[in-house]
Coordinates of C-alpha atoms in Angstrom, one line a residue:
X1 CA 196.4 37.6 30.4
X2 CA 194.5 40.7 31.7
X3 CA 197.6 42.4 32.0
X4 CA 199.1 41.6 29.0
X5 CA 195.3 43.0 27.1
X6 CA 195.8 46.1 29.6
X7 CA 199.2 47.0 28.6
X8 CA 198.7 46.4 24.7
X9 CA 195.9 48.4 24.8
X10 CA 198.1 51.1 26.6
X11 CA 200.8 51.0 24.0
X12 CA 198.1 51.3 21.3
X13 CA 196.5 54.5 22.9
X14 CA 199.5 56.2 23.6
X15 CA 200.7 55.6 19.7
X16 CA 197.2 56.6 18.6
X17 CA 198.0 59.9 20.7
X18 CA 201.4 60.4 19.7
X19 CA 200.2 60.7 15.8
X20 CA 197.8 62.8 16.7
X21 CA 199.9 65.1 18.5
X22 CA 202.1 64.7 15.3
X23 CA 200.2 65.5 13.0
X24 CA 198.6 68.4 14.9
X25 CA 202.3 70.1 15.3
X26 CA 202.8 69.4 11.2
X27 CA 199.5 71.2 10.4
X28 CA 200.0 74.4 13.2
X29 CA 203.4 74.1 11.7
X30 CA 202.6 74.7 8.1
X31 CA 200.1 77.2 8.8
X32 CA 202.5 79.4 11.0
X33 CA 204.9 79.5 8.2
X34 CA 202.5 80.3 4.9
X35 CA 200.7 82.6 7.2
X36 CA 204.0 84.2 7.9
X37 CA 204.9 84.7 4.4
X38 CA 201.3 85.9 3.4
X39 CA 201.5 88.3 6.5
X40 CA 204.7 89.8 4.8
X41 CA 203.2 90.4 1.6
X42 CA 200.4 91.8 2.8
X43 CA 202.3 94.2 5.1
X44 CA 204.0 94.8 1.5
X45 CA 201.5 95.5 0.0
X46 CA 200.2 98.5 2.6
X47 CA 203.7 99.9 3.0
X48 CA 204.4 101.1 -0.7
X49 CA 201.7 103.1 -2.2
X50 CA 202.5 101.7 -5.7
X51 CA 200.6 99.0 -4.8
X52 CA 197.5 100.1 -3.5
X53 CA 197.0 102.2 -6.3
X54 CA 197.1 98.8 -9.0
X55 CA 194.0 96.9 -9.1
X56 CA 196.1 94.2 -10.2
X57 CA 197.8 93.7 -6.9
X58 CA 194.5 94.7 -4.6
X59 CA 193.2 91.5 -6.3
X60 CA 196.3 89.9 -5.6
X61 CA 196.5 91.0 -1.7
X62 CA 192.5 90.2 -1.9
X63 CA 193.4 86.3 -2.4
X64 CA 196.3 86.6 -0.2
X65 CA 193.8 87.3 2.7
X66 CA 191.1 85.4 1.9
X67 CA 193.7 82.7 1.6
X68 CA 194.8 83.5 5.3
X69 CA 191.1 83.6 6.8
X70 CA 190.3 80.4 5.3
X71 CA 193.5 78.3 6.2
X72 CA 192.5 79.8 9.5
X73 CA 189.4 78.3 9.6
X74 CA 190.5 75.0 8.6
X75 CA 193.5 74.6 10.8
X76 CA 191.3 75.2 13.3
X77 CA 188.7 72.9 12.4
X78 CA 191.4 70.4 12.4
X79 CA 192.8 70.6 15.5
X80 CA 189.3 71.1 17.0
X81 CA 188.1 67.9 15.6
X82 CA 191.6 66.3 17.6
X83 CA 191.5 67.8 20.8
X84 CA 187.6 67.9 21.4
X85 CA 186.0 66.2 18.5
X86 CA 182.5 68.0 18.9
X87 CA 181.8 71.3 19.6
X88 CA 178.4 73.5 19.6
X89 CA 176.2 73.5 16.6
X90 CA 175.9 77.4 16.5
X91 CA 179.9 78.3 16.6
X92 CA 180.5 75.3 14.4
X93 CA 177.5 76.7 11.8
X94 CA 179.6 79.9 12.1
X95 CA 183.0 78.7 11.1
X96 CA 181.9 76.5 8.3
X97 CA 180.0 79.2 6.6
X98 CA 183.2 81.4 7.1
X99 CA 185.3 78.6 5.5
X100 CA 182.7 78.4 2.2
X101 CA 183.0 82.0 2.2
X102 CA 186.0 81.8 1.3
X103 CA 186.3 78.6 -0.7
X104 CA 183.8 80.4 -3.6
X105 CA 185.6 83.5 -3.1
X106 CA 188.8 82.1 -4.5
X107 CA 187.9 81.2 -7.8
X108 CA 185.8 84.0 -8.3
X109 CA 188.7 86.6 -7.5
X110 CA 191.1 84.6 -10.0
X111 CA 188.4 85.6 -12.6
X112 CA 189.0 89.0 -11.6
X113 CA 192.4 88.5 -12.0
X114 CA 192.3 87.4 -15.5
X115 CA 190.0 89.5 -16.7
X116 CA 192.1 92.6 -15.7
X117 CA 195.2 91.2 -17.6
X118 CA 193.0 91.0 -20.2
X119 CA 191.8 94.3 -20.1
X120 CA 195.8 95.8 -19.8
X121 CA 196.9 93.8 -22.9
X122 CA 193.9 94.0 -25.4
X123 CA 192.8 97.6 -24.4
X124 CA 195.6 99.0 -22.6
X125 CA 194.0 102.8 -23.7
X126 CA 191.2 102.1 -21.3
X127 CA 192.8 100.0 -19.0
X128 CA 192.9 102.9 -16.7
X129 CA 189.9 103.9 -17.0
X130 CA 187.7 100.7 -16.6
X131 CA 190.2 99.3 -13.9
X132 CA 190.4 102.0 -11.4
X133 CA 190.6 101.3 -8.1
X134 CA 187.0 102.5 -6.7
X135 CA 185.9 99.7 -9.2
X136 CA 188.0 97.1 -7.9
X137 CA 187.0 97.1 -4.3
X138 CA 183.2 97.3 -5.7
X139 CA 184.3 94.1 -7.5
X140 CA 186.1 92.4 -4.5
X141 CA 182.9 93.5 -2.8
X142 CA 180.2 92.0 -5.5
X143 CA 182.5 88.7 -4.8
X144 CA 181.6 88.2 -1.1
X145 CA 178.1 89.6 -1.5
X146 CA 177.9 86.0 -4.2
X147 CA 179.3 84.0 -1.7
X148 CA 176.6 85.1 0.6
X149 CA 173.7 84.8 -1.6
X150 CA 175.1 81.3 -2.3
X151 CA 174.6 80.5 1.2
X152 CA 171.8 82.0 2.0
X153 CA 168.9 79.4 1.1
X154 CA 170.8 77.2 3.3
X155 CA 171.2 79.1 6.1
X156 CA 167.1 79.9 5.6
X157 CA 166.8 76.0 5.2
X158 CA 168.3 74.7 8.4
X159 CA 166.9 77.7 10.7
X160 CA 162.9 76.3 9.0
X161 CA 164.0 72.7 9.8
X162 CA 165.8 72.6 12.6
X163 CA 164.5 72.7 16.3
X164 CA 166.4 75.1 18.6
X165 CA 167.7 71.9 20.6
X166 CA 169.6 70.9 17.5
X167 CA 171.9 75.1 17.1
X168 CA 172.5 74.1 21.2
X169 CA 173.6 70.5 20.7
X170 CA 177.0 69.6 19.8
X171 CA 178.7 68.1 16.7
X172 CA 181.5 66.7 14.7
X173 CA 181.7 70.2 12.6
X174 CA 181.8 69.2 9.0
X175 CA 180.3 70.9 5.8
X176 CA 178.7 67.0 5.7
X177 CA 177.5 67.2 9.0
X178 CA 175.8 70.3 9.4
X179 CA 174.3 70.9 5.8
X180 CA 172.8 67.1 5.8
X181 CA 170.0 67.3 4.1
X182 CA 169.5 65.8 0.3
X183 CA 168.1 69.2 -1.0
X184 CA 171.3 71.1 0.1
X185 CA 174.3 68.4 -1.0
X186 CA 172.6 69.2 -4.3
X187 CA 172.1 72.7 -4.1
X188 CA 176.0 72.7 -3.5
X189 CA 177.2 70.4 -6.4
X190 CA 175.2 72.5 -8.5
X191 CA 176.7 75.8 -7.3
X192 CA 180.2 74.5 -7.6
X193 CA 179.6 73.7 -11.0
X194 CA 178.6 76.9 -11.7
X195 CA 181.5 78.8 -10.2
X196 CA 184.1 76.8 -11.9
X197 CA 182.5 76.3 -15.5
X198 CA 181.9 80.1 -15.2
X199 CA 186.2 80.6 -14.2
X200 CA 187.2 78.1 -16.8
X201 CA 184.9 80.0 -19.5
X202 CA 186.9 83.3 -18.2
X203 CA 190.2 81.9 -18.3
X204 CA 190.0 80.7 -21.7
X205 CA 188.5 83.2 -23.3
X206 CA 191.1 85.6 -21.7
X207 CA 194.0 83.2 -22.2
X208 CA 193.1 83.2 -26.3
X209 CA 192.1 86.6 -26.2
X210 CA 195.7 87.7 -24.8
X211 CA 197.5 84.8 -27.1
X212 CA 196.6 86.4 -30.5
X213 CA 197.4 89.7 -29.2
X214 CA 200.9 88.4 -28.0
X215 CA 201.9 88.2 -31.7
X216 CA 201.3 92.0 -32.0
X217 CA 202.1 93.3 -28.7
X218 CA 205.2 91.0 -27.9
X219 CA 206.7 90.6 -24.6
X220 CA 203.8 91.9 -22.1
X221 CA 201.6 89.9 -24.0
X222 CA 203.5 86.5 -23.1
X223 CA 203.8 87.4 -19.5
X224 CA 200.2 88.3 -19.5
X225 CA 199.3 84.4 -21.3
X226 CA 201.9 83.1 -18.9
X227 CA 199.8 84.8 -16.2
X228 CA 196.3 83.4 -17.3
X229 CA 198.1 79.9 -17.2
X230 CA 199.0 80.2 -13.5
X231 CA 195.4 81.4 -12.9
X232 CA 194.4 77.9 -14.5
X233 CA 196.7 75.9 -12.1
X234 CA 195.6 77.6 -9.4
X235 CA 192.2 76.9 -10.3
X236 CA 193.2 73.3 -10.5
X237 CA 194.3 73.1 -6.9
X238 CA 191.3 75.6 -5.8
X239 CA 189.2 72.4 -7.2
X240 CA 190.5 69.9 -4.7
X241 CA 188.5 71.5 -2.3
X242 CA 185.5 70.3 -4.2
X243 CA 186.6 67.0 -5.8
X244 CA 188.2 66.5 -2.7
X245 CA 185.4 64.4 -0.2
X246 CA 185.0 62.3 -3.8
X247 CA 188.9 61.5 -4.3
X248 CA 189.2 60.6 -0.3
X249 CA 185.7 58.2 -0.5
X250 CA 187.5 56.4 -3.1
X251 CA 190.6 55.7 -1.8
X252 CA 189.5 54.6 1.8
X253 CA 187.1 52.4 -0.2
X254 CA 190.2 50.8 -2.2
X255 CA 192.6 51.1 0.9
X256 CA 190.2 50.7 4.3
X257 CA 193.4 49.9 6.3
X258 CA 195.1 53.6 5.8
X259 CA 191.9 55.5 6.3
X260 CA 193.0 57.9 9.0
X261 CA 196.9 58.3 6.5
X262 CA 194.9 59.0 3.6
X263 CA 192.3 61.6 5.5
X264 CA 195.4 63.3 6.9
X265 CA 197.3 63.3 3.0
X266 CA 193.9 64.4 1.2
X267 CA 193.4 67.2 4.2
X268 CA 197.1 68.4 3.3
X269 CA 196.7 68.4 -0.3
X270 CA 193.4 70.0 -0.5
X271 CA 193.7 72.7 2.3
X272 CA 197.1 73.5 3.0
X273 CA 198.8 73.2 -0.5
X274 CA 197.0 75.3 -2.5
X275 CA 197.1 78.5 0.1
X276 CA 201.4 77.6 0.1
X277 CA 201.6 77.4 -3.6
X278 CA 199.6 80.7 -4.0
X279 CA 202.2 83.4 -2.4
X280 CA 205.0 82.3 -4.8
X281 CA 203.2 81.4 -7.8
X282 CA 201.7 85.4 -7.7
X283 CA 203.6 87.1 -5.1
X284 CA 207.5 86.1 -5.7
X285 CA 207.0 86.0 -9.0
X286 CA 206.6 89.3 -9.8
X287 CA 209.4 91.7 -10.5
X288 CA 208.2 94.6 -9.0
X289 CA 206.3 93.3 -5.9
X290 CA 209.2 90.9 -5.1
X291 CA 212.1 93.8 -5.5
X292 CA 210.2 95.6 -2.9
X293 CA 209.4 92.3 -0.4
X294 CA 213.4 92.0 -0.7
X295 CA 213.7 95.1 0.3
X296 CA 211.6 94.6 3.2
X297 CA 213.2 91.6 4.7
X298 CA 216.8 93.0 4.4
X299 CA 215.7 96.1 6.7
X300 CA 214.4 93.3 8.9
X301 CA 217.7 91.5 9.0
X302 CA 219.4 94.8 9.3
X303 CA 217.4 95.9 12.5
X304 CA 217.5 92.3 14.3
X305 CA 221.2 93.1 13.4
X306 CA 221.7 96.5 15.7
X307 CA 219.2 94.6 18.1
X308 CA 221.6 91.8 18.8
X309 CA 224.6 94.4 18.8
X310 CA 222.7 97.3 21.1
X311 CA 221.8 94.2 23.6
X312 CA 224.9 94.1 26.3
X313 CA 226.7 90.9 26.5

């Protein structure tokens, strides 16, 4: 009977490893790939001088790596909380302020975004000079600096409350974990609020803004609304990130038995999805920036081409 217990227990540790490893390779997988194709934008984007002279596509290129820094961080997180499960307060502390960073910097740079279309479609005369590209970067600049001061009273919290012992401990590193205290949980639903009522309130007014012109201006116009609508669904997936602890509590309460399934599906839907989905909604769909990414990987083809045909048989 021992023996039988022993080897059951076996089988069940070495499935319980097998998934892990599983869905470990899925995750590395996914983020190789969308980093790959964010990596070849952005190298885009600083090979052709058309592009760092549009504040249009520095925003653009802006999200594209902010979207690569924080799929970084999470990826990591994830296989960190796999292969050692807790790891030092103070390196933890470091990557989750990193990863919220980035998280408020999203929505904040698609307000950018919008407003910009706004300003080429409803006062194209001084498009050029309110949108210059001095005043972008002091923009994407003003947009970290937020997501600093955000974090801040936090960071001022723990160091007042914590002992010393606790930043040379180690943890299970989670937002959840680390920023614990009452005060702060509502500290952050409160910010997050804020961030996204103040992008909705951008994107609408924008989106009706550039709708009534459309009627006068034609063509531009539409692409521009059609633009402020792709903002919006991006926004929409940019919120699973903060809906998303609330959407996963409820469905382990209703399904208990798939709890480690349906942490793994909510982790790919809120973390990975969004930063695939954001390279082809913005960067392939754009006439000019794809023409040139096309471009791009036919001279790679081209020149793995010779390669194989210089290397002797």
């Amino acid at each position: 009977m021992k023996s039988t217990y022993s080897n059951i227990t076996q089988t069940q540790g070495s499935d319980l490893f097998l998934v892990a490893v599983t869905r470990n390779v899925i995750v590395v997988a996914l983020y190789f790939s969308i980093n790959y194709i964010n990596g070849t934008l952005v190298h885009t984007f600083f090979k052709h001088e058309i592009f760092n002279e549009n504040p249009r596509y520095i925003l653009f290129i802006h999200m594209v790596v902010n979207d690569m820094i924080q799929l970084t961080i999470t990826v990591l997180l994830h296989v960190i909380a796999y292969a050692f499960y807790t790891i030092n307060v103070s390196f933890c502390f470091f990557l989750i302020l990193t990863a919220v960073f980035t998280t408020l910097n999203t929505p904040l740079n698609l307000a950018g975004m919008a407003v910009e279309r706004y300003i080429a479609i409803c006062n194209p005369l001084r498009h050029m000079q309110i949108c210059t590209v001095r005043r972008t970067y002091i923009l994407i600049g003003l947009i970290w600096v937020l997501g600093v001061l955000t974090m801040l009273p936090d960071l001022f919290f723990i160091l007042a409350t914590e002992p010393l012992s606790f930043f040379l401990s180690t943890i299970y590193c989670s937002r959840d974990s680390m920023f614990r205290h009452p005060y702060m949980v509502e500290k952050r639903n409160i910010s997050h609020l804020v961030y996204v009522s103040f992008v909705w309130l951008t994107l609408f007014y924008t989106y009706f803004k550039i709708m009534f012109a459309a009627k006068a201006t034609g063509a531009d116009a539409r692409k521009a609304r059609n633009t402020i609508l792709l903002h919006g669904l991006q926004l929409l997936l940019c919120m699973f990130t903060y809906i998303g602890p609330l959407i996963e509590s409820v469905f382990i309460t209703l399904f208990p038995m798939l709890f480690s399934e349906l942490k793994f599906t909510t982790y790919i839907f809120v973390y990975i999805l969004p930063r695939f989905l954001s390279p082809i909604v913005y960067g392939l769909r754009d006439q000019i920036f794809c023409a040139y990414l096309k471009k791009y990987l036919l001279y790679i083809m081209l020149k793995e081409r010779r390669k194989r045909k210089i290397q002797p048989s």
